[in-house]
XYZ file of C-alpha atoms in Angstrom:
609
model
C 135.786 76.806 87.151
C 132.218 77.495 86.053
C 130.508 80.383 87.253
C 127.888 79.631 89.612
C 126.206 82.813 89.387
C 125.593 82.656 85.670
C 122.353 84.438 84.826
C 119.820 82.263 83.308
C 118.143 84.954 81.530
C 117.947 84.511 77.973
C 120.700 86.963 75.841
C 119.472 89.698 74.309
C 115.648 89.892 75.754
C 114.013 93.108 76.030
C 112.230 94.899 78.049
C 109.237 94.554 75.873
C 109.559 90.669 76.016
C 110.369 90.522 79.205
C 106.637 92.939 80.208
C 104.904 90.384 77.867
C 105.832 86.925 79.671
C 105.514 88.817 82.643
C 102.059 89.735 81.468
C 101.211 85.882 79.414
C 102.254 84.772 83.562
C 99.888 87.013 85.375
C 97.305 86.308 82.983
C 97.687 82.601 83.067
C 97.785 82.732 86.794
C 94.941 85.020 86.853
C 92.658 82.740 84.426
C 93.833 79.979 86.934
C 92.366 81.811 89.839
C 89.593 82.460 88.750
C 88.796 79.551 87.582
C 89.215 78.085 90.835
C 87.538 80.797 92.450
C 84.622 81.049 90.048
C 84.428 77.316 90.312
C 84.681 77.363 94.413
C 81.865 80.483 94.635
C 79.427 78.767 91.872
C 79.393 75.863 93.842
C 79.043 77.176 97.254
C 76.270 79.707 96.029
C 74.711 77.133 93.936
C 74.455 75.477 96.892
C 73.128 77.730 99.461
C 70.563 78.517 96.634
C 69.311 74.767 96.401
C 69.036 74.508 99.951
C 67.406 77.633 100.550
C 65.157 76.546 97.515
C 64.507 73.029 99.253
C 64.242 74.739 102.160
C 61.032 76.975 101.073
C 59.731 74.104 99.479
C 59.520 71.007 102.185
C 57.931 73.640 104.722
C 55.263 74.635 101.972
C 55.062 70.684 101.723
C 54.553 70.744 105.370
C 52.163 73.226 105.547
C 49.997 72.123 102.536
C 49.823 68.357 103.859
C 48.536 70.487 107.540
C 45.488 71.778 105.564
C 44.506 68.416 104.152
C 44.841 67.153 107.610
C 43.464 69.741 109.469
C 40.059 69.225 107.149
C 40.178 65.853 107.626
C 40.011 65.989 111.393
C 37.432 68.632 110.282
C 35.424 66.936 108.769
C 35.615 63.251 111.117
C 34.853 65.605 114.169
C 31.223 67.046 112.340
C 30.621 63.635 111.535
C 31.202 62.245 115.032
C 28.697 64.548 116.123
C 26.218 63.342 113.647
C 26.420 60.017 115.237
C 24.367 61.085 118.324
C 20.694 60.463 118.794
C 19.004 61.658 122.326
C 22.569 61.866 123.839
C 23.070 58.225 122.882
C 24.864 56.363 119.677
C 22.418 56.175 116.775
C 21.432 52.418 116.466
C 24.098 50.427 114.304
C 22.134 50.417 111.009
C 22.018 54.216 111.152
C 25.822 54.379 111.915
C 26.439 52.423 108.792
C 24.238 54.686 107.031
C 25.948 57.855 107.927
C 29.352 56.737 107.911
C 28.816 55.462 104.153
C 27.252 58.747 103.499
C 28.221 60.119 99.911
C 31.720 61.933 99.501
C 33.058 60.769 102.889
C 35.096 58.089 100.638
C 37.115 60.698 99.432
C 38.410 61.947 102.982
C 39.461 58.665 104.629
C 39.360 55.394 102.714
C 37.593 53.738 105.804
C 35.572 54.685 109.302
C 34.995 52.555 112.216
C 32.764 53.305 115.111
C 33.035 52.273 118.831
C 31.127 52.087 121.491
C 32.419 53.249 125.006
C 33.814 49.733 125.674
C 35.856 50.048 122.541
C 33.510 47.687 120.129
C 32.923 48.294 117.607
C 29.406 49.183 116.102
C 29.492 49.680 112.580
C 32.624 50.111 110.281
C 33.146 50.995 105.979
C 34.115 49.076 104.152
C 33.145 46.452 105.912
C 36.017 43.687 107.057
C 34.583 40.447 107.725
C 34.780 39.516 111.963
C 35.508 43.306 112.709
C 32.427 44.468 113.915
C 31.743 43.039 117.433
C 35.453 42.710 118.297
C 36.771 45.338 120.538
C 39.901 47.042 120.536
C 39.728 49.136 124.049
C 43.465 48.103 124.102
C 44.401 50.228 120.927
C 46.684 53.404 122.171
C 44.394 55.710 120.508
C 41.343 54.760 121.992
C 43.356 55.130 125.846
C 44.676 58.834 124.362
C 41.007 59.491 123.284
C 39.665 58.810 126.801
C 42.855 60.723 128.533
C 43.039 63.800 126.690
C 39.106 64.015 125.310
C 40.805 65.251 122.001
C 41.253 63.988 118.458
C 44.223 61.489 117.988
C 46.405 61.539 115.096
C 47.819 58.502 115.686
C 51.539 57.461 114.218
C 50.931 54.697 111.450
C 50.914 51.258 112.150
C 49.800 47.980 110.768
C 45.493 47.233 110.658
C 44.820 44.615 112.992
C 42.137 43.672 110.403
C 43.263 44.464 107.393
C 47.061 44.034 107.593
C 48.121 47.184 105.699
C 49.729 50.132 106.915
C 47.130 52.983 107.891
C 47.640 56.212 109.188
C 44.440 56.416 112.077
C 42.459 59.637 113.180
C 40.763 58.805 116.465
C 37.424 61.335 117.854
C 35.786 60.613 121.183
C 32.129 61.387 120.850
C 30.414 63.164 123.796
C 27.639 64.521 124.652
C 27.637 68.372 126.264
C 28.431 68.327 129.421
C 29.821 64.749 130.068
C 32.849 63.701 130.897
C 32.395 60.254 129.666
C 32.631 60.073 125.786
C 29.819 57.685 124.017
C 31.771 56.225 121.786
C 34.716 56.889 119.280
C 35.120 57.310 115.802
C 38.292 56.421 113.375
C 39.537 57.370 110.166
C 41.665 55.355 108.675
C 43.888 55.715 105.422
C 45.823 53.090 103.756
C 49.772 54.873 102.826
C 50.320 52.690 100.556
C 46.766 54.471 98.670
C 47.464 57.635 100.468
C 46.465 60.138 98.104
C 47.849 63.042 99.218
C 51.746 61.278 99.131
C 50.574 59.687 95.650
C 50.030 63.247 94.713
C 53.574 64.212 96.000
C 55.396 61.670 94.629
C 54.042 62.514 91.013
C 55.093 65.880 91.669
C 58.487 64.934 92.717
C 58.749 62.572 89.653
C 58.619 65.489 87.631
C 61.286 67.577 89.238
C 63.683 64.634 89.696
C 63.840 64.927 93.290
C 62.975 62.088 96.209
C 60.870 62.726 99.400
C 60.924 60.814 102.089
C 58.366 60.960 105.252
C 60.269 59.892 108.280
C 59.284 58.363 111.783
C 62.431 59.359 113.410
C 61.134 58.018 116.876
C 59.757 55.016 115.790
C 62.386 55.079 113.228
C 60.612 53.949 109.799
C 59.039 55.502 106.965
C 56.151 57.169 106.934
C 55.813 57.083 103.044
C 58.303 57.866 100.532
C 58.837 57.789 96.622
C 59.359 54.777 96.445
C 56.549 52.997 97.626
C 58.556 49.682 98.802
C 59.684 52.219 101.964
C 56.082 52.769 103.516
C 56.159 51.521 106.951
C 59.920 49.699 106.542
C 62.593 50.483 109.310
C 65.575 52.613 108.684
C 68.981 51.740 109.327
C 70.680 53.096 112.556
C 74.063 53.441 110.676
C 71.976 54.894 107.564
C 73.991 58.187 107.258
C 70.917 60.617 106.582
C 69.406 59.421 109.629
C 72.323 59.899 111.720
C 72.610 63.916 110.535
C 69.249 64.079 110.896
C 69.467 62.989 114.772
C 72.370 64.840 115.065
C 69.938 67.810 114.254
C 71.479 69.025 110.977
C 68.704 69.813 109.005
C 70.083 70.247 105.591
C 73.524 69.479 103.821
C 75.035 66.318 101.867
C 75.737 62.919 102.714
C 77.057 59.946 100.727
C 74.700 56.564 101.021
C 76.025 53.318 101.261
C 75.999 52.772 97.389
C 78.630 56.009 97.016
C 76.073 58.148 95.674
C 76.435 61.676 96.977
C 72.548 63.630 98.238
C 72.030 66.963 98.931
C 68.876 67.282 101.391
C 66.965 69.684 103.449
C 64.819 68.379 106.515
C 62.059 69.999 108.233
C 59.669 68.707 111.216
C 55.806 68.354 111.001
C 54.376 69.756 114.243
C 51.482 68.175 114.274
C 52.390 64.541 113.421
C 56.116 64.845 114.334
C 57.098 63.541 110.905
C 60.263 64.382 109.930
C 59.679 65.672 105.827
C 63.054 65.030 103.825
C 63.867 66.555 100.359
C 66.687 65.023 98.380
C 68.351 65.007 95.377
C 71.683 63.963 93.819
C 74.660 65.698 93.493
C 75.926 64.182 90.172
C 73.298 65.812 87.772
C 73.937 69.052 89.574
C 77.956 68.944 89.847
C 77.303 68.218 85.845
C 75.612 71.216 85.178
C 77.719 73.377 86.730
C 81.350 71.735 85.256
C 79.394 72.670 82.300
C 78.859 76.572 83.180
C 82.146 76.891 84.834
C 83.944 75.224 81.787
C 81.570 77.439 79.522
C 82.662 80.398 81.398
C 86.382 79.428 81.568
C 86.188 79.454 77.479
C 85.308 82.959 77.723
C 87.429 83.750 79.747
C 90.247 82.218 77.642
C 89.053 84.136 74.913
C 88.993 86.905 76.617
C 92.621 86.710 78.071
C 93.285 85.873 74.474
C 92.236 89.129 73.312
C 93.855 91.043 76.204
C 97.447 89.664 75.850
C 96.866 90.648 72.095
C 95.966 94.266 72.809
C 98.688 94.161 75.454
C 101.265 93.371 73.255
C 100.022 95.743 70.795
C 99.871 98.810 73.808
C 103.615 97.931 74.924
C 105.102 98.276 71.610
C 103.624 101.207 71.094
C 104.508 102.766 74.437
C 107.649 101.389 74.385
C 108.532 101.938 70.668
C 110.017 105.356 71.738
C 112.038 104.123 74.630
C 113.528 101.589 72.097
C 113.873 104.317 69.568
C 116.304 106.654 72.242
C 118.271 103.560 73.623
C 119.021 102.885 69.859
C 120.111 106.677 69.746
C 122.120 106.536 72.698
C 123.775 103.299 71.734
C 124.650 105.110 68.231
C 125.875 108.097 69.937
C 128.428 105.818 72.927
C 129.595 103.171 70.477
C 129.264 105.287 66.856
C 130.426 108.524 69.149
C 128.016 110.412 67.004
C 126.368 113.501 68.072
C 123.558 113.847 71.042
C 120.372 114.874 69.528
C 117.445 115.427 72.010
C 114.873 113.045 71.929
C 111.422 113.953 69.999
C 108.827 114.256 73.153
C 105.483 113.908 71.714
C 103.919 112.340 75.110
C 102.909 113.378 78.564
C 102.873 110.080 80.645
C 105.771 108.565 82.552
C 107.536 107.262 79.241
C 107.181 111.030 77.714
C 109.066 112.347 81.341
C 111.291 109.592 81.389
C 112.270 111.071 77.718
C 112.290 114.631 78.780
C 114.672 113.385 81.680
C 117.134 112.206 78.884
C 117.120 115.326 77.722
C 117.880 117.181 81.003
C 119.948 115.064 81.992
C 122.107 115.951 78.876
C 121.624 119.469 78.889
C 122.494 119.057 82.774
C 126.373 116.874 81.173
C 126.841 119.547 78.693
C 126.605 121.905 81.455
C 128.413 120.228 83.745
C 131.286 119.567 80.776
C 131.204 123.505 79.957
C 131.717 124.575 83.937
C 134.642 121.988 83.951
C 136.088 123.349 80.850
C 135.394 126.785 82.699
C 137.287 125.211 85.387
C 140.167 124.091 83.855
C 140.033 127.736 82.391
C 139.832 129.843 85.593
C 141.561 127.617 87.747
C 144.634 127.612 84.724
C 144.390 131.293 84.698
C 144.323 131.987 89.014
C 146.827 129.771 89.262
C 149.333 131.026 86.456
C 148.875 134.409 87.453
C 150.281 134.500 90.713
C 152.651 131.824 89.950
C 153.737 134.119 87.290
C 154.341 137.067 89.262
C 155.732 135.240 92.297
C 158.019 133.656 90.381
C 159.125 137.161 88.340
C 159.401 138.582 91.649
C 161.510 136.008 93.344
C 163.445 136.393 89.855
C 164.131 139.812 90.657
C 165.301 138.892 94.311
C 168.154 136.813 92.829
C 169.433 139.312 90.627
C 172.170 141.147 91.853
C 171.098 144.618 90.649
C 168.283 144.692 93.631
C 171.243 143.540 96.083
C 171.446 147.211 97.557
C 167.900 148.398 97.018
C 166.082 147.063 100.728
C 162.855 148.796 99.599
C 162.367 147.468 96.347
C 163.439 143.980 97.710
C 160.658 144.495 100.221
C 157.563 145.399 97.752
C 158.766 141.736 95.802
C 158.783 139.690 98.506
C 155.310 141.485 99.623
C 154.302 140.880 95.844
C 155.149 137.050 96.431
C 153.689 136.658 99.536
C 150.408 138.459 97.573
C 149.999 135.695 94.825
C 150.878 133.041 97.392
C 148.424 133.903 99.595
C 146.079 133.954 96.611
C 146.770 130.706 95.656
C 146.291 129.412 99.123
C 142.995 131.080 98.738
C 142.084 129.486 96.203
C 143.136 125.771 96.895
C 140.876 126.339 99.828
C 137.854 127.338 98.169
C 138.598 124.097 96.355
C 139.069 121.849 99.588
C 136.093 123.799 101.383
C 133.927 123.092 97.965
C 134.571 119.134 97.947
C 134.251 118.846 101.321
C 131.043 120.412 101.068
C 130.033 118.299 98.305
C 130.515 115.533 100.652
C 129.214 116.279 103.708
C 132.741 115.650 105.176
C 133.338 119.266 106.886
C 133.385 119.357 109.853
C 131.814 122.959 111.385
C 133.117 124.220 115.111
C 129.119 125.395 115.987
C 129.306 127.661 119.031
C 126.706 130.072 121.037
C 129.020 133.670 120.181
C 127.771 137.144 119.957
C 127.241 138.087 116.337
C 128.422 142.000 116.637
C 132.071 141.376 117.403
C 132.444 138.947 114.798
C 130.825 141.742 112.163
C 132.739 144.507 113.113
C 135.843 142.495 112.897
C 134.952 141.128 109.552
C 134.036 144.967 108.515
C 137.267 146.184 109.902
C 139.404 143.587 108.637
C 138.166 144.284 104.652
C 138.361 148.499 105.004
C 141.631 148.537 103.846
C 141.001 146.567 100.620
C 137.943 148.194 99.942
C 139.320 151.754 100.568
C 142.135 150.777 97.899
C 139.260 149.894 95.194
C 137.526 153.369 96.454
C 134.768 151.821 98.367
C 133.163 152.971 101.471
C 132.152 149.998 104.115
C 129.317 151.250 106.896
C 128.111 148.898 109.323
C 124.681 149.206 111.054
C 123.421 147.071 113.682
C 120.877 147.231 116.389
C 121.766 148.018 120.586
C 121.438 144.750 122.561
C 123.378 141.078 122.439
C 122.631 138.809 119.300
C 123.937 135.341 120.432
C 123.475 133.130 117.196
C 124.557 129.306 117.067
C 127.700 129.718 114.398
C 131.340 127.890 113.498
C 133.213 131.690 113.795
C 135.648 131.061 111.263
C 133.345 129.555 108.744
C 130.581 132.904 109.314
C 133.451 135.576 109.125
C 134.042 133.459 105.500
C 130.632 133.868 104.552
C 130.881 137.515 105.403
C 134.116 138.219 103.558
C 133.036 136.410 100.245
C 129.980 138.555 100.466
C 131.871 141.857 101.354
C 134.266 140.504 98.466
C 131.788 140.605 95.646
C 130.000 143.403 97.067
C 133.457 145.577 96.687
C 134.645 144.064 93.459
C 131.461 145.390 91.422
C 131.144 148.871 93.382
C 132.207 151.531 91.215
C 134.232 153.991 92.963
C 133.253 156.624 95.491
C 130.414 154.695 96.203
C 129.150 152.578 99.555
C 128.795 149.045 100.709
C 126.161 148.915 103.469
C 125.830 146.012 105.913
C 122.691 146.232 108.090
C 121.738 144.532 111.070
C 118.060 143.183 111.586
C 116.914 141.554 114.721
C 113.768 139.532 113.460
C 111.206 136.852 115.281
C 113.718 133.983 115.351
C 116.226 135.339 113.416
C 118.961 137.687 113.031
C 119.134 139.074 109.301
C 122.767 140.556 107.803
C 122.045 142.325 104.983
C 125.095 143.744 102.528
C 124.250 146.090 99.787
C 126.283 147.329 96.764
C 125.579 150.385 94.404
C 126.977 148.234 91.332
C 125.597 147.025 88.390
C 123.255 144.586 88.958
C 122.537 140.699 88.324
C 121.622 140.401 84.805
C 118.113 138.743 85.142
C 118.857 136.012 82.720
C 121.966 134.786 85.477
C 120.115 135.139 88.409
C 119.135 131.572 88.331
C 122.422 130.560 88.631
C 123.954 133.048 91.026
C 124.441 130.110 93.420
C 126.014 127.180 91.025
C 129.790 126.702 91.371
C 131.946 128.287 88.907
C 129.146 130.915 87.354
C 130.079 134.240 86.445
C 127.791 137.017 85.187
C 130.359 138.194 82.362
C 133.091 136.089 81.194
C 134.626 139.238 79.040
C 134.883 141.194 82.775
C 136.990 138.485 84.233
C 140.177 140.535 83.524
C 138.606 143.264 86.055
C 136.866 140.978 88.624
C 138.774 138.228 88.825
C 137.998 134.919 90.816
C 136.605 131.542 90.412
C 132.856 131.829 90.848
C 133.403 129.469 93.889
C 132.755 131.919 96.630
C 129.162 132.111 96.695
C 128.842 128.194 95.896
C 130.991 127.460 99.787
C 129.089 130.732 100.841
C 125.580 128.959 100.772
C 127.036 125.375 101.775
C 128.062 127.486 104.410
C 125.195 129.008 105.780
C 122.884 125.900 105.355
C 125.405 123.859 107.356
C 124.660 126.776 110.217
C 121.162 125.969 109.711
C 121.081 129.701 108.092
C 119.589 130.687 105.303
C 120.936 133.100 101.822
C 119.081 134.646 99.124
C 119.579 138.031 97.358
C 117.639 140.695 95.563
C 118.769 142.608 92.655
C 117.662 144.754 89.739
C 120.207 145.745 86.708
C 121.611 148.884 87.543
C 120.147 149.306 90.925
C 122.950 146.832 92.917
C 122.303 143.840 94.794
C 121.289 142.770 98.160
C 122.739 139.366 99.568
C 120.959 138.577 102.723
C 121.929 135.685 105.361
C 119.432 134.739 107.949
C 120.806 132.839 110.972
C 118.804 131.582 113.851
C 118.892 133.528 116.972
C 119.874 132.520 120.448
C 119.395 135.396 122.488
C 116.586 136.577 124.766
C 115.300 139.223 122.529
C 116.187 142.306 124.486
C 117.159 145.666 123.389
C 116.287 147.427 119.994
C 114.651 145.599 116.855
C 115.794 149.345 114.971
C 119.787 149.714 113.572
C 121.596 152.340 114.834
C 122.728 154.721 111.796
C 126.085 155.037 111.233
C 126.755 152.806 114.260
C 129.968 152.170 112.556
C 131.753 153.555 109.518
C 135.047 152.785 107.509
């Protein structure tokens, strides 16, 4: 059956090849983003630019075709004061004089000039059958006579001349009247406007279209294209639908698929609405052509990157390659370790100098278990070895009718037995330990009783090695969280060592602190020392200071090992101080429980075996 879960991975790819598709992928997706991000925030900025551009420039439009108007209404209001002669309209042949008067051609094409009644007096150019017809019914004149102000009046079509004019209307008074004399109009042809013929030159140039909108009367005012003057616009054209939605700039697409950008603004003063457009194809071209410029460089430059990142990972990773193909050698060749040259200090140069601890740490490791197999051969054959002589010695029949000396084997026996129960339980105790699978008995006890009973219990064995034991602790209960059995180990292990490098006639001293939060055991020897070099290692399982004075102090540099699993499983704490030739000090903290009465001082020589 074929396995399912087959890895796809290609055989035999490194970690080096492996970092550089990883890196050829982020790069191609990171050229793709930004691609589409540079293209997306071009656009979107090139946009708010032109519109903000358009923008400035259809309300400077705005406000430059204000002046010319403004100076034309100017200039027809001075003139329809001119027409006055003893608070009455000059006669008609002085009208035409001063309505023809040089340079007034150049701020309306044409002027007409009413009487009260709306007929007209005197006009320029003249249109044949104008003068003496009346147009009282013209909107203007009726605005004229209801608001006594100047009319700018929305274009519309000359009733004489046929062509679409844009009109300023004046009523003339005289001071103090209500009643104006007569009227005056300016007239301009848009399709010879030349202001908008100005404009649309302009325009021309930039390759952009205005367009001068009616929106009420919906039609064009004027436009670039001259065809539009004065024609209606179509209610489903789409820029005049925006534009009465009130969305004054943006894009739309025209009927012909053609896509605009424009920006609208309103005249005030005419209510024109002035529109600014241009298309979108020329400037989606241009910027294709920046993105797509851009997007070269950036190729190039991703190029250039994956190069130099190629370049960078072999070199970083030439010496991981280099130890792998040492290691290899040394677990299929079964060559020799050699530590790894460390010439670096990044994460590669650590990861090295871990290798290398990490061996020194198995050739440790393989040294304590050959000291294992070494102590544990010798503190097991030892006892075995004189149990088993004695119980030799109990078969024999010479012994059968000596009682004592059949009594100091069988106490001989028991001896190495019990030793060898002692130490398959440092072993248990040690693994269990190492596993978190032992299981402590924590109870709220009073720490003295469980001292002096420790103390007591060891005199004997410390008097036989010559060895005083004085205990000194402080008036008052000390109730501490402990498993009993488990501290009185603690205690004997330390008592143990403490004894077995004592020379003789001298004293072990265990001393009693009562501290903040703590209680504080403290057990002293007069012996040799820790050699400074070991006390680093005081602690690790199976260390001994001297391996030449195992013959005198025998064990199996378990007991302090269990003794500090010990105490940090009591949430205690152990540490020691020691000088060569000045003893040791093992201390073991342990949290206290009790309400802090009684003395903080020992009592000298509370107790003394």
């Amino acid at each position: 059956m074929p396995d399912v879960h087959k890895r796809t991975e290609p055989v035999g790819w490194s970690l080096r090849n492996k970092l550089l598709l990883l890196l050829l992928a982020l790069f191609v997706l990171a050229g793709g983003g930004n691609a589409l991000l540079l293209k997306y925030f071009i656009e979107r900025d090139s946009m708010v630019l032109l519109l903000q551009t358009g923008q400035e420039e259809v309300e400077m439009l705005v406000q430059r075709i204000d002046r010319v108007f403004d100076r034309r209404q100017q200039v027809l209001e001075s003139l329809a004061a001119s027409l006055l002669e003893q608070n009455e309209l000059a006669a008609a042949e002085t009208l035409e004089q001063r309505i023809t008067a040089p340079g007034l051609s150049q701020v309306f094409f044409g002027y007409v000039v009413m009487d009260a009644e709306g007929q007209i007096l005197a006009d320029s150019p003249v249109v044949p059958g104008r003068r003496g017809s009346s147009v009282w019914d013209r909107a203007y004149i009726q605005e004229n006579i209801r608001t006594g102000q100047t009319v700018r009046y929305p274009p519309t079509m000359g009733r004489f001349s046929s062509i679409p004019i844009s009109i300023f209307s004046v009523p003339i008074f005289v001071d103090n009247l209500a009643t104006p004399k007569g009227f005056l109009v300016g007239y301009q042809p848009l399709d010879s406007e030349p202001l908008f013929e100005q404009i649309r030159s302009e325009y021309d140039r930039v390759s952009s279209d205005l367009l001068i909108m009616d929106l009420t009367a919906q039609r064009y005012v004027s436009a670039s294209n001259p065809a539009l003057t004065l024609q209606p616009i179509a209610s489903k054209d789409p820029l005049f639908r925006q534009l009465q939605q009130g969305i004054p700039s943006g894009r739309f697409v025209d009927a012909a698929g053609q896509d605009w950008l424009y920006v609208a603004t309103t005249q005030d003063s005419t209510g024109w609405t002035l529109v600014k457009l241009r298309q979108m194809q020329p400037i989606t071209e241009l910027l294709n052509s920046w993105v797509r410029h851009n997007l070269l460089v950036l190729g190039l430059a991703l190029l250039l990157g994956g190069l130099f990142a190629g370049w960078l990972l072999h070199r970083l990773l030439g010496p991981v390659h280099r130890s792998l193909q040492q290691m290899r050698e040394v677990l299929q060749l079964k060559k020799g370790y050699q530590h790894l040259q460390v010439d670096r200090q990044d994460e590669i140069g650590q990861l090295l100098q871990a290798f290398n601890e990490l061996q020194e740490q198995r050739d440790r490791q393989e040294q304590l278990k050959d000291e294992l197999v070494s102590v544990v051969s010798h503190e097991l054959r030892t006892p075995l070895t004189s149990a088993r002589g004695a119980l030799a010695l109990l078969r024999s029949k010479d012994l059968a009718q000596q009682p004592e000396q059949q009594a100091r084997l069988m106490d001989m026996a028991d001896r190495n037995v019990n030793r060898l129960i002692v130490l398959v339980n440092d072993l248990l105790d040690l693994a269990s330990l190492t596993k978190g699978s032992l299981k402590l008995d924590l109870q709220c006890v009073a720490l003295q009783p469980i001292l002096y009973q420790t103390v007591e219990d060891f005199t004997p064995y410390a008097q036989e090695q010559g060895v005083r034991v004085s205990l000194k602790q402080p008036t008052g209960p000390l109730l501490v969280m402990v498993d009993p059995g488990r501290l009185n180990q603690v205690l004997t292990n330390l008592l143990s060592n403490a004894v077995k490098f004592s020379p003789k006639n001298t004293e072990v001293e265990v001393v009693v602190t009562r501290r903040q939060d703590t209680v504080r055991i403290m057990v002293t020897d007069q012996g040799e020392g820790i050699p400074l070099a070991f006390q680093s290692r005081v602690f690790e399982r199976f260390a001994q200071a001297d391996k030449s004075d195992r013959r005198r102090n025998t064990g199996t540099g378990l007991g302090l090992a269990i003794t500090r699993e010990l105490t940090t499983a009591m949430n205690g704490r152990i540490g020691f101080s020691s000088l060569p030739g000045s003893g040791s000090c093992f201390f073991l903290d342990l949290p206290r429980l009790d309400n802090k009465n009684g003395s903080d001082h020992p009592e000298e020589n509370k107790d003394d075996h």
